[in-house]
XYZ file of N, CA and C in Angstrom:
723
model
N 20.449 -4.085 -1.442
C 21.146 -5.369 -1.593
C 20.806 -6.006 -2.939
N 19.538 -6.018 -3.295
C 19.114 -6.634 -4.558
C 19.675 -5.868 -5.751
N 19.648 -4.542 -5.653
C 20.189 -3.717 -6.738
C 21.673 -4.003 -6.944
N 22.413 -4.086 -5.841
C 23.851 -4.364 -5.925
C 24.134 -5.763 -6.471
N 23.335 -6.739 -6.055
C 23.511 -8.104 -6.557
C 23.214 -8.178 -8.055
N 22.192 -7.456 -8.464
C 21.836 -7.440 -9.882
C 22.992 -6.898 -10.715
N 23.603 -5.799 -10.265
C 24.750 -5.219 -10.974
C 25.943 -6.180 -10.952
N 26.138 -6.826 -9.818
C 27.268 -7.737 -9.656
C 27.138 -8.949 -10.587
N 25.951 -9.506 -10.688
C 25.725 -10.676 -11.537
C 26.044 -10.359 -12.999
N 25.689 -9.146 -13.417
C 25.992 -8.768 -14.798
C 27.472 -8.453 -14.964
N 28.023 -7.702 -14.015
C 29.411 -7.281 -14.130
C 30.394 -8.436 -14.109
N 30.139 -9.453 -13.291
C 31.098 -10.560 -13.169
C 30.744 -11.755 -14.050
N 29.454 -12.045 -14.156
C 29.051 -13.280 -14.855
C 28.256 -13.036 -16.141
N 27.998 -11.772 -16.445
C 27.173 -11.423 -17.605
C 25.808 -12.115 -17.536
N 25.257 -12.164 -16.321
C 23.929 -12.733 -16.106
C 22.936 -11.590 -15.961
N 21.967 -11.528 -16.855
C 20.895 -10.548 -16.734
C 19.891 -11.030 -15.700
N 19.545 -10.188 -14.744
C 18.575 -10.574 -13.728
C 17.386 -9.625 -13.738
N 16.242 -10.144 -13.341
C 15.031 -9.341 -13.238
C 14.386 -9.637 -11.881
N 13.936 -8.589 -11.213
C 13.417 -8.710 -9.848
C 11.901 -8.861 -9.859
N 11.427 -9.885 -9.159
C 9.994 -10.171 -9.083
C 9.525 -10.003 -7.638
N 8.497 -9.223 -7.455
C 7.939 -9.015 -6.124
C 7.249 -10.286 -5.621
N 7.577 -10.672 -4.384
C 6.932 -11.833 -3.767
C 6.182 -11.425 -2.500
N 5.882 -10.132 -2.398
C 5.141 -9.609 -1.250
C 3.674 -9.426 -1.641
N 2.782 -9.989 -0.850
C 1.362 -10.004 -1.211
C 0.696 -8.634 -1.146
N 1.340 -7.642 -0.541
C 0.747 -6.304 -0.466
C 1.374 -5.338 -1.473
N 2.648 -5.525 -1.771
C 3.312 -4.622 -2.717
C 2.804 -4.813 -4.143
N 1.992 -5.820 -4.356
C 1.449 -6.067 -5.690
C 0.323 -5.089 -6.034
N -0.252 -4.426 -5.002
C -1.388 -3.529 -5.234
C -0.921 -2.115 -5.569
N -1.387 -1.602 -6.680
C -0.935 -0.294 -7.156
C -1.476 0.857 -6.317
N -2.522 0.610 -5.535
C -3.129 1.669 -4.735
C -2.407 1.891 -3.395
N -1.459 1.028 -3.057
C -0.804 1.079 -1.743
C 0.598 1.684 -1.828
N 0.733 2.793 -2.496
C 2.046 3.376 -2.778
C 2.838 3.724 -1.521
N 2.219 4.448 -0.589
C 2.943 4.914 0.597
C 3.110 3.807 1.628
N 2.041 3.102 1.925
C 2.101 2.080 2.980
C 3.073 0.960 2.646
N 3.272 0.679 1.357
C 4.157 -0.406 0.948
C 5.486 0.085 0.387
N 5.703 1.397 0.448
C 6.954 1.981 -0.063
C 7.291 1.425 -1.445
N 6.331 1.521 -2.356
C 6.536 0.993 -3.702
C 7.693 1.713 -4.391
N 8.436 0.985 -5.234
C 9.579 1.595 -5.928
C 9.160 2.809 -6.757
N 10.042 3.783 -6.834
C 9.773 4.982 -7.626
C 10.036 4.697 -9.102
N 9.578 5.599 -9.936
C 9.793 5.435 -11.376
C 11.280 5.398 -11.705
N 12.085 6.179 -10.997
C 13.522 6.202 -11.263
C 14.167 4.861 -10.944
N 13.645 4.172 -9.917
C 14.203 2.867 -9.573
C 13.858 1.828 -10.630
N 12.668 1.956 -11.226
C 12.279 1.038 -12.294
C 13.234 1.140 -13.475
N 13.866 2.289 -13.626
C 14.800 2.487 -14.738
C 16.150 1.832 -14.454
N 16.458 1.595 -13.171
C 17.743 1.009 -12.797
C 17.721 -0.512 -12.873
N 16.587 -1.102 -12.485
C 16.464 -2.563 -12.438
C 15.137 -2.959 -13.068
N 15.120 -4.085 -13.762
C 13.877 -4.584 -14.344
C 13.038 -5.183 -13.227
N 11.881 -4.563 -12.941
C 11.019 -4.986 -11.840
C 9.684 -5.505 -12.355
N 9.124 -6.466 -11.614
C 7.835 -7.039 -11.986
C 6.935 -7.198 -10.760
N 5.644 -6.999 -10.965
C 4.600 -7.229 -9.953
C 4.694 -6.288 -8.754
N 5.262 -5.130 -8.959
C 5.228 -4.079 -7.947
C 4.151 -3.075 -8.354
N 3.068 -3.005 -7.560
C 2.010 -2.053 -7.856
C 1.371 -2.251 -9.208
N 0.975 -3.490 -9.489
C 0.464 -3.786 -10.834
C -1.036 -4.084 -10.893
N -1.664 -4.421 -9.765
C -3.089 -4.755 -9.822
C -3.895 -3.874 -8.881
N -5.178 -3.753 -9.161
C -6.068 -2.923 -8.351
C -6.381 -3.602 -7.021
N -6.586 -2.780 -5.998
C -6.950 -3.303 -4.678
C -8.462 -3.413 -4.527
N -9.173 -3.402 -5.635
C -10.634 -3.523 -5.552
C -11.028 -4.872 -4.990
N -10.263 -5.903 -5.366
C -10.529 -7.240 -4.858
C -9.241 -7.861 -4.340
N -9.309 -8.517 -3.204
C -8.148 -9.186 -2.623
C -7.892 -10.493 -3.367
N -6.645 -10.712 -3.787
C -6.316 -11.985 -4.420
C -5.859 -12.963 -3.342
N -6.187 -14.242 -3.521
C -5.819 -15.219 -2.508
C -4.415 -15.773 -2.758
N -3.989 -16.663 -1.879
C -2.628 -17.202 -1.922
C -2.296 -17.836 -3.262
N -3.236 -18.598 -3.819
C -2.937 -19.335 -5.042
C -3.084 -18.477 -6.302
N -3.889 -17.437 -6.233
C -3.916 -16.473 -7.328
C -2.589 -15.714 -7.375
N -2.082 -15.398 -6.193
C -0.780 -14.732 -6.101
C 0.315 -15.657 -6.627
N 0.272 -16.916 -6.231
C 1.249 -17.905 -6.686
C 1.263 -17.980 -8.217
N 0.093 -17.989 -8.823
C -0.024 -18.090 -10.274
C 0.650 -16.894 -10.964
N 0.412 -15.699 -10.449
C 0.998 -14.496 -11.036
C 2.524 -14.545 -10.971
N 3.051 -14.939 -9.810
C 4.508 -14.972 -9.630
C 5.141 -16.054 -10.498
N 4.539 -17.232 -10.528
C 5.090 -18.326 -11.323
C 5.091 -17.992 -12.812
N 4.031 -17.323 -13.270
C 3.977 -16.922 -14.678
C 5.091 -15.930 -15.000
N 5.354 -15.023 -14.061
C 6.401 -14.029 -14.291
C 7.784 -14.689 -14.256
N 7.971 -15.665 -13.377
C 9.235 -16.410 -13.339
C 9.489 -17.084 -14.680
N 8.452 -17.712 -15.223
C 8.563 -18.379 -16.520
C 8.917 -17.385 -17.620
N 8.266 -16.219 -17.601
C 8.545 -15.187 -18.606
C 10.020 -14.769 -18.569
N 10.542 -14.568 -17.372
C 11.932 -14.135 -17.212
C 12.887 -15.230 -17.681
N 12.602 -16.466 -17.304
C 13.473 -17.581 -17.691
C 13.458 -17.830 -19.195
N 12.333 -17.582 -19.844
C 12.255 -17.774 -21.290
C 13.132 -16.789 -22.053
N 13.506 -15.703 -21.376
C 14.429 -14.733 -21.979
C 15.870 -15.046 -21.598
N 16.071 -16.221 -20.955
C 17.389 -16.636 -20.454
C 17.943 -15.664 -19.410
N 17.043 -15.032 -18.676
C 17.439 -14.153 -17.591
C 17.192 -14.834 -16.252
N 17.782 -14.287 -15.210
C 17.673 -14.870 -13.879
C 16.598 -14.158 -13.061
N 15.559 -14.869 -12.616
C 14.545 -14.235 -11.762
C 15.029 -14.157 -10.312
N 14.874 -12.981 -9.713
C 15.204 -12.790 -8.296
C 13.925 -12.408 -7.569
N 13.469 -13.265 -6.671
C 12.268 -12.976 -5.898
C 12.644 -12.184 -4.653
N 11.859 -11.154 -4.361
C 12.168 -10.273 -3.233
C 10.949 -10.101 -2.341
N 11.212 -10.185 -1.019
C 10.156 -9.903 -0.052
C 9.171 -11.044 0.105
N 8.141 -10.745 0.843
C 7.069 -11.719 1.003
C 7.103 -12.473 2.312
N 5.933 -12.887 2.759
C 5.833 -13.715 3.949
C 6.358 -15.105 3.629
N 6.677 -15.867 4.656
C 7.178 -17.223 4.437
C 6.147 -18.070 3.708
N 4.878 -17.861 4.005
C 3.809 -18.635 3.359
C 3.783 -18.368 1.857
N 3.845 -17.094 1.485
C 3.770 -16.764 0.058
C 5.006 -17.239 -0.702
N 6.174 -17.122 -0.083
C 7.394 -17.586 -0.742
C 7.406 -19.104 -0.911
N 7.067 -19.814 0.152
C 7.070 -21.271 0.081
C 6.014 -21.783 -0.890
N 4.897 -21.108 -0.955
C 3.834 -21.504 -1.885
C 4.348 -21.494 -3.321
N 5.189 -20.498 -3.633
C 5.768 -20.392 -4.977
C 6.912 -21.381 -5.158
N 7.876 -21.367 -4.232
C 9.088 -22.174 -4.378
C 8.827 -23.665 -4.319
N 7.840 -24.063 -3.520
C 7.546 -25.484 -3.356
C 6.346 -25.928 -4.187
N 5.809 -24.990 -4.978
C 4.695 -25.294 -5.881
C 3.536 -25.966 -5.137
N 3.062 -25.309 -4.083
C 1.948 -25.861 -3.307
C 0.698 -25.998 -4.164
N -0.091 -26.973 -3.812
C -1.408 -27.142 -4.403
C -2.438 -26.834 -3.326
N -3.635 -26.493 -3.736
C -4.671 -26.202 -2.744
C -4.881 -27.420 -1.850
N -4.835 -27.168 -0.559
C -5.030 -28.265 0.386
C -3.765 -28.687 1.095
N -2.577 -28.293 0.580
C -1.336 -28.713 1.235
C -0.527 -27.509 1.699
N -1.234 -26.511 2.246
C -0.605 -25.273 2.704
C 0.463 -25.498 3.763
N 0.296 -26.530 4.567
C 1.264 -26.798 5.622
C 2.323 -27.809 5.195
N 2.346 -28.126 3.915
C 3.265 -29.163 3.433
C 4.725 -28.783 3.664
N 5.532 -29.784 3.973
C 6.971 -29.590 4.141
C 7.671 -30.281 2.983
N 8.170 -29.504 2.056
C 8.835 -30.071 0.884
C 10.222 -29.471 0.752
N 11.041 -30.105 -0.050
C 12.403 -29.630 -0.264
C 12.405 -28.479 -1.267
N 13.242 -27.477 -0.999
C 13.427 -26.383 -1.956
C 14.257 -26.914 -3.120
N 13.882 -26.617 -4.369
C 14.665 -27.081 -5.527
C 16.144 -26.707 -5.405
N 17.010 -27.591 -5.880
C 18.460 -27.391 -5.741
C 18.973 -26.186 -6.517
N 18.225 -25.749 -7.529
C 18.678 -24.615 -8.339
C 18.190 -23.272 -7.795
N 17.701 -23.283 -6.547
C 17.202 -22.059 -5.914
C 18.106 -21.683 -4.745
N 18.585 -20.457 -4.740
C 19.380 -19.938 -3.630
C 18.512 -18.982 -2.824
N 18.432 -19.200 -1.514
C 17.620 -18.341 -0.652
C 18.525 -17.557 0.285
N 18.451 -16.244 0.173
C 19.207 -15.357 1.057
C 18.238 -14.638 1.987
N 18.599 -14.580 3.243
C 17.806 -13.835 4.220
C 18.689 -12.811 4.895
N 18.162 -11.618 5.101
C 18.939 -10.560 5.747
C 18.730 -10.635 7.256
N 19.819 -10.735 7.991
C 19.738 -10.774 9.442
C 20.112 -9.406 10.007
N 19.411 -8.999 11.046
C 19.599 -7.676 11.624
C 19.304 -7.749 13.110
N 20.017 -6.987 13.905
C 19.798 -7.008 15.351
C 18.464 -6.335 15.677
N 17.929 -6.642 16.843
C 16.659 -6.041 17.240
C 16.769 -4.524 17.324
N 17.896 -4.041 17.813
C 18.084 -2.596 17.949
C 18.123 -1.929 16.580
N 18.828 -2.544 15.643
C 18.890 -2.006 14.282
C 17.510 -2.035 13.636
N 16.767 -3.121 13.892
C 15.420 -3.254 13.330
C 14.501 -2.160 13.866
N 14.562 -1.914 15.172
C 13.728 -0.873 15.782
C 14.015 0.487 15.162
N 15.293 0.796 14.991
C 15.674 2.082 14.407
C 15.157 2.190 12.968
N 15.303 1.109 12.210
C 14.883 1.118 10.813
C 13.367 1.268 10.687
N 12.624 0.541 11.526
C 11.159 0.605 11.477
C 10.673 1.988 11.892
N 11.222 2.533 12.966
C 10.828 3.872 13.414
C 11.074 4.912 12.329
N 12.231 4.830 11.694
C 12.572 5.778 10.623
C 11.628 5.623 9.439
N 11.337 4.378 9.072
C 10.481 4.110 7.928
C 9.054 4.611 8.158
N 8.498 4.364 9.352
C 7.132 4.788 9.645
C 7.041 6.308 9.703
N 8.049 6.954 10.288
C 8.066 8.416 10.324
C 8.033 8.980 8.908
N 8.836 8.397 8.025
C 8.873 8.861 6.642
C 7.554 8.599 5.927
N 6.900 7.489 6.244
C 5.597 7.190 5.641
C 4.562 8.262 5.998
N 4.532 8.647 7.267
C 3.594 9.685 7.677
C 3.931 11.015 7.001
N 5.207 11.286 6.847
C 5.620 12.520 6.172
C 5.239 12.500 4.700
N 5.218 11.310 4.100
C 4.855 11.187 2.678
C 3.342 11.116 2.478
N 2.580 11.115 3.577
C 1.129 11.159 3.444
C 0.411 9.839 3.626
N 0.866 9.028 4.582
C 0.219 7.737 4.827
C -1.256 7.899 5.194
N -1.551 8.839 6.094
C -2.948 9.013 6.516
C -3.802 9.535 5.369
N -3.256 10.429 4.570
C -3.991 10.945 3.414
C -4.297 9.809 2.433
N -3.328 8.923 2.236
C -3.546 7.774 1.361
C -4.632 6.875 1.922
N -4.572 6.613 3.249
C -5.594 5.774 3.876
C -6.985 6.382 3.711
N -7.114 7.682 3.940
C -8.429 8.325 3.839
C -9.006 8.184 2.433
N -8.156 8.349 1.444
C -8.598 8.197 0.055
C -9.069 6.766 -0.202
N -8.296 5.797 0.277
C -8.651 4.396 0.079
C -9.917 4.034 0.859
N -10.044 4.575 2.067
C -11.236 4.287 2.881
C -12.497 4.811 2.192
N -12.435 6.025 1.672
C -13.580 6.594 0.954
C -13.937 5.724 -0.243
N -12.910 5.262 -0.958
C -13.146 4.389 -2.113
C -13.743 3.045 -1.688
N -13.329 2.559 -0.501
C -13.858 1.276 -0.023
C -15.344 1.383 0.298
N -15.772 2.554 0.737
C -17.187 2.757 1.042
C -18.041 2.802 -0.222
N -17.382 3.057 -1.344
C -18.079 3.070 -2.641
C -17.903 1.752 -3.382
N -17.208 0.800 -2.739
C -17.000 -0.504 -3.363
C -15.887 -0.535 -4.387
N -15.054 0.517 -4.401
C -13.987 0.596 -5.392
C -12.668 0.024 -4.881
N -12.573 -0.192 -3.570
C -11.403 -0.788 -2.929
C -11.886 -1.834 -1.944
N -11.163 -2.942 -1.837
C -11.548 -3.999 -0.906
C -11.389 -3.531 0.543
N -12.502 -3.477 1.267
C -12.445 -3.092 2.679
C -11.714 -4.156 3.487
N -11.837 -5.412 3.055
C -11.146 -6.505 3.727
C -9.634 -6.301 3.681
N -9.142 -5.835 2.547
C -7.710 -5.584 2.411
C -7.231 -4.499 3.380
N -8.015 -3.436 3.514
C -7.650 -2.367 4.442
C -7.607 -2.885 5.870
N -8.556 -3.736 6.216
C -8.639 -4.268 7.576
C -7.483 -5.206 7.893
N -6.871 -5.799 6.856
C -5.818 -6.790 7.072
C -4.406 -6.268 6.806
N -4.297 -5.042 6.329
C -2.991 -4.532 5.913
C -2.358 -3.649 6.991
N -1.136 -4.002 7.385
C -0.380 -3.178 8.337
C -0.192 -1.778 7.765
N -0.489 -0.778 8.573
C -0.369 0.593 8.105
C -1.706 1.206 7.752
N -2.718 0.380 7.552
C -4.092 0.846 7.342
C -4.992 0.364 8.487
N -4.798 -0.874 8.869
C -5.633 -1.491 9.903
C -5.661 -0.656 11.181
N -4.532 -0.087 11.547
C -4.432 0.652 12.801
C -5.285 1.926 12.800
N -5.490 2.538 11.636
C -6.377 3.699 11.557
C -7.817 3.277 11.854
N -8.212 2.118 11.344
C -9.559 1.606 11.592
C -9.741 1.247 13.060
N -8.697 0.686 13.655
C -8.765 0.328 15.071
C -8.900 1.584 15.939
N -8.183 2.628 15.602
C -8.270 3.876 16.356
C -9.658 4.500 16.221
N -10.241 4.385 15.040
C -11.582 4.929 14.830
C -12.590 4.250 15.762
N -12.434 2.946 15.944
C -13.343 2.216 16.836
C -13.130 2.624 18.286
N -11.868 2.746 18.679
C -11.544 3.118 20.060
C -12.018 4.533 20.379
N -11.780 5.460 19.455
C -12.126 6.867 19.688
C -13.571 7.193 19.311
N -14.249 6.201 18.685
C -15.636 6.379 18.246
C -15.771 7.560 17.287
N -14.818 7.609 16.347
C -14.825 8.642 15.316
C -14.843 7.986 13.952
N -15.085 8.796 12.959
C -14.938 8.308 11.594
C -13.451 8.096 11.324
N -13.080 7.048 10.569
C -11.657 6.813 10.256
C -10.986 7.974 9.532
N -11.782 8.836 8.922
C -11.191 9.950 8.179
C -11.209 11.256 8.988
N -11.572 11.159 10.271
C -11.641 12.360 11.114
C -10.791 12.226 12.376
N -9.695 11.508 12.294
C -8.813 11.349 13.445
C -7.988 12.618 13.645
N -7.732 12.954 14.912
C -6.952 14.160 15.192
C -5.476 13.836 15.406
N -4.681 14.860 15.687
C -3.233 14.691 15.838
C -2.889 13.708 16.948
N -3.596 13.799 18.067
C -3.349 12.891 19.184
C -3.639 11.454 18.792
N -4.716 11.247 18.056
C -5.066 9.903 17.572
C -3.965 9.358 16.659
N -3.482 10.214 15.780
C -2.473 9.789 14.807
C -1.147 9.439 15.475
N -0.827 10.121 16.548
C 0.387 9.781 17.299
C 0.282 8.368 17.856
N -0.898 8.015 18.364
C -1.115 6.669 18.886
C -1.076 5.636 17.757
N -1.680 5.989 16.630
C -1.672 5.088 15.477
C -0.245 4.788 15.047
N 0.581 5.813 15.025
C 1.978 5.648 14.639
C 2.673 4.636 15.551
N 2.438 4.752 16.853
C 3.027 3.819 17.813
C 2.503 2.406 17.601
N 1.208 2.285 17.312
C 0.614 0.962 17.077
C 1.216 0.305 15.844
N 1.393 1.096 14.787
C 1.961 0.542 13.546
C 3.376 0.036 13.796
N 4.177 0.841 14.487
C 5.556 0.441 14.786
C 5.565 -0.846 15.603
N 4.730 -0.913 16.623
C 4.663 -2.091 17.487
C 4.253 -3.328 16.692
N 3.233 -3.192 15.858
C 2.730 -4.334 15.088
C 3.724 -4.794 14.028
N 4.423 -3.858 13.401
C 5.420 -4.231 12.392
C 6.585 -4.968 13.038
N 7.018 -4.504 14.205
C 8.113 -5.182 14.909
C 7.715 -6.602 15.295
N 6.491 -6.781 15.759
C 6.001 -8.116 16.105
C 5.964 -9.005 14.871
N 5.481 -8.444 13.769
C 5.395 -9.194 12.518
C 6.791 -9.573 12.016
N 7.708 -8.607 12.078
C 9.077 -8.856 11.603
C 9.753 -9.940 12.427
N 9.551 -9.917 13.726
C 10.162 -10.927 14.594
C 9.591 -12.309 14.289
N 8.280 -12.376 14.107
C 7.643 -13.656 13.785
C 8.127 -14.192 12.447
N 8.263 -13.283 11.473
C 8.744 -13.700 10.161
C 10.190 -14.174 10.218
N 11.008 -13.520 11.044
C 12.416 -13.921 11.150
C 12.532 -15.347 11.680
N 11.657 -15.718 12.585
C 11.652 -17.092 13.103
C 11.231 -18.074 12.018
N 10.249 -17.663 11.213
C 9.783 -18.530 10.125
C 10.876 -18.726 9.078
N 11.583 -17.644 8.732
C 12.611 -17.729 7.706
C 13.761 -18.641 8.121
N 14.057 -18.662 9.398
C 15.142 -19.509 9.885
C 14.823 -20.992 9.706
N 13.537 -21.305 9.491
C 13.124 -22.691 9.286
C 13.196 -23.090 7.819
N 13.470 -22.114 6.945
C 13.558 -22.418 5.518
C 14.686 -23.409 5.266
N 14.447 -24.402 4.407
C 15.529 -25.332 4.046
C 16.669 -24.594 3.352
N 17.878 -24.761 3.849
C 19.086 -24.237 3.204
C 19.141 -22.713 3.079
N 18.444 -21.993 3.932
C 18.495 -20.537 3.854
C 19.874 -20.046 4.289
N 20.377 -19.017 3.592
C 21.667 -18.419 3.900
C 21.408 -17.017 4.460
N 21.780 -16.794 5.724
C 21.552 -15.502 6.355
C 22.766 -14.598 6.173
N 22.528 -13.367 5.741
C 23.611 -12.423 5.504
C 23.310 -11.090 6.183
N 24.369 -10.332 6.448
C 24.206 -9.013 7.049
C 24.490 -7.892 6.044
N 25.197 -8.220 4.962
C 25.576 -7.170 4.021
C 25.838 -7.756 2.639
N 26.131 -6.858 1.704
C 26.373 -7.259 0.315
C 27.609 -8.136 0.185
N 28.653 -7.851 0.940
C 29.890 -8.629 0.863
C 29.628 -10.097 1.172
N 28.857 -10.364 2.201
C 28.523 -11.749 2.552
C 27.656 -12.387 1.474
N 26.698 -11.628 0.964
C 25.812 -12.149 -0.075
C 26.591 -12.493 -1.337
N 27.516 -11.635 -1.697
C 28.332 -11.846 -2.900
C 29.136 -13.144 -2.795
N 29.704 -13.397 -1.628
C 30.498 -14.609 -1.414
C 29.641 -15.861 -1.571
N 28.431 -15.812 -1.047
C 27.525 -16.962 -1.139
C 27.079 -17.183 -2.576
N 26.808 -16.085 -3.286
C 26.405 -16.191 -4.697
C 27.527 -16.819 -5.521
N 28.774 -16.386 -5.285
C 29.917 -16.950 -5.993
C 30.011 -18.458 -5.750
N 29.846 -18.858 -4.504
C 29.927 -20.271 -4.153
C 28.793 -21.053 -4.801
N 27.603 -20.468 -4.811
C 26.435 -21.133 -5.380
C 26.593 -21.367 -6.868
N 27.215 -20.422 -7.535
C 27.405 -20.541 -8.988
C 28.601 -21.428 -9.351
N 29.292 -21.931 -8.329
C 30.433 -22.831 -8.548
C 31.516 -22.200 -9.407
N 31.720 -20.892 -9.191
C 32.757 -20.180 -9.931
C 33.707 -19.542 -8.943
N 34.984 -19.462 -9.304
C 35.959 -18.840 -8.428
C 35.861 -17.324 -8.502
N 36.096 -16.702 -7.364
C 36.061 -15.246 -7.313
C 37.235 -14.707 -8.149
């Protein structure tokens, strides 16, 4: 959707756009498989920022993340280009869009009038199919191998163990290790099958909770496809199709 919108903005309005990651986990360069980071070929299609750019040795907090995103927004705007923020929890997005200060995390403020917020709506059945397919592909691409490498590095202090414990797709391996009383890097096929189910279950719960949060966003526009998004963008720009 973002790729198509980026092409559309240039093709119809000659607006150059650049995509900025607003997801607190996709910013870590060590989380390639678990976060489905964009491939090098995709970077050539769209100008991307803050995808896999910092080390996971130390976890950055909400306001450190806010600072990185806001600085990148400023950089893009100084080139007279349009910043498009993608992904992220409601907390991280609102922290950026509403310019939260430390201490007002629960603040309710108005979204700036020059900001358009699009949310993708999807049925529960479609979501289940998409999550199941995505997790299966992650395991095929080596999710457990990636976790084992990161876990070994965390034991040497080279990766934040706290991040592994809090990140969907890694946390479940640690939980299985405790249940099975094994080392996290010595899980068997049966263990991994259970881990896969746990990850799917936890992601679906997270996605449902996030969907409820997004619906509370001021002036959010929910879309199902590119055609709907394009119509809203046209209206927002006050230009006739």
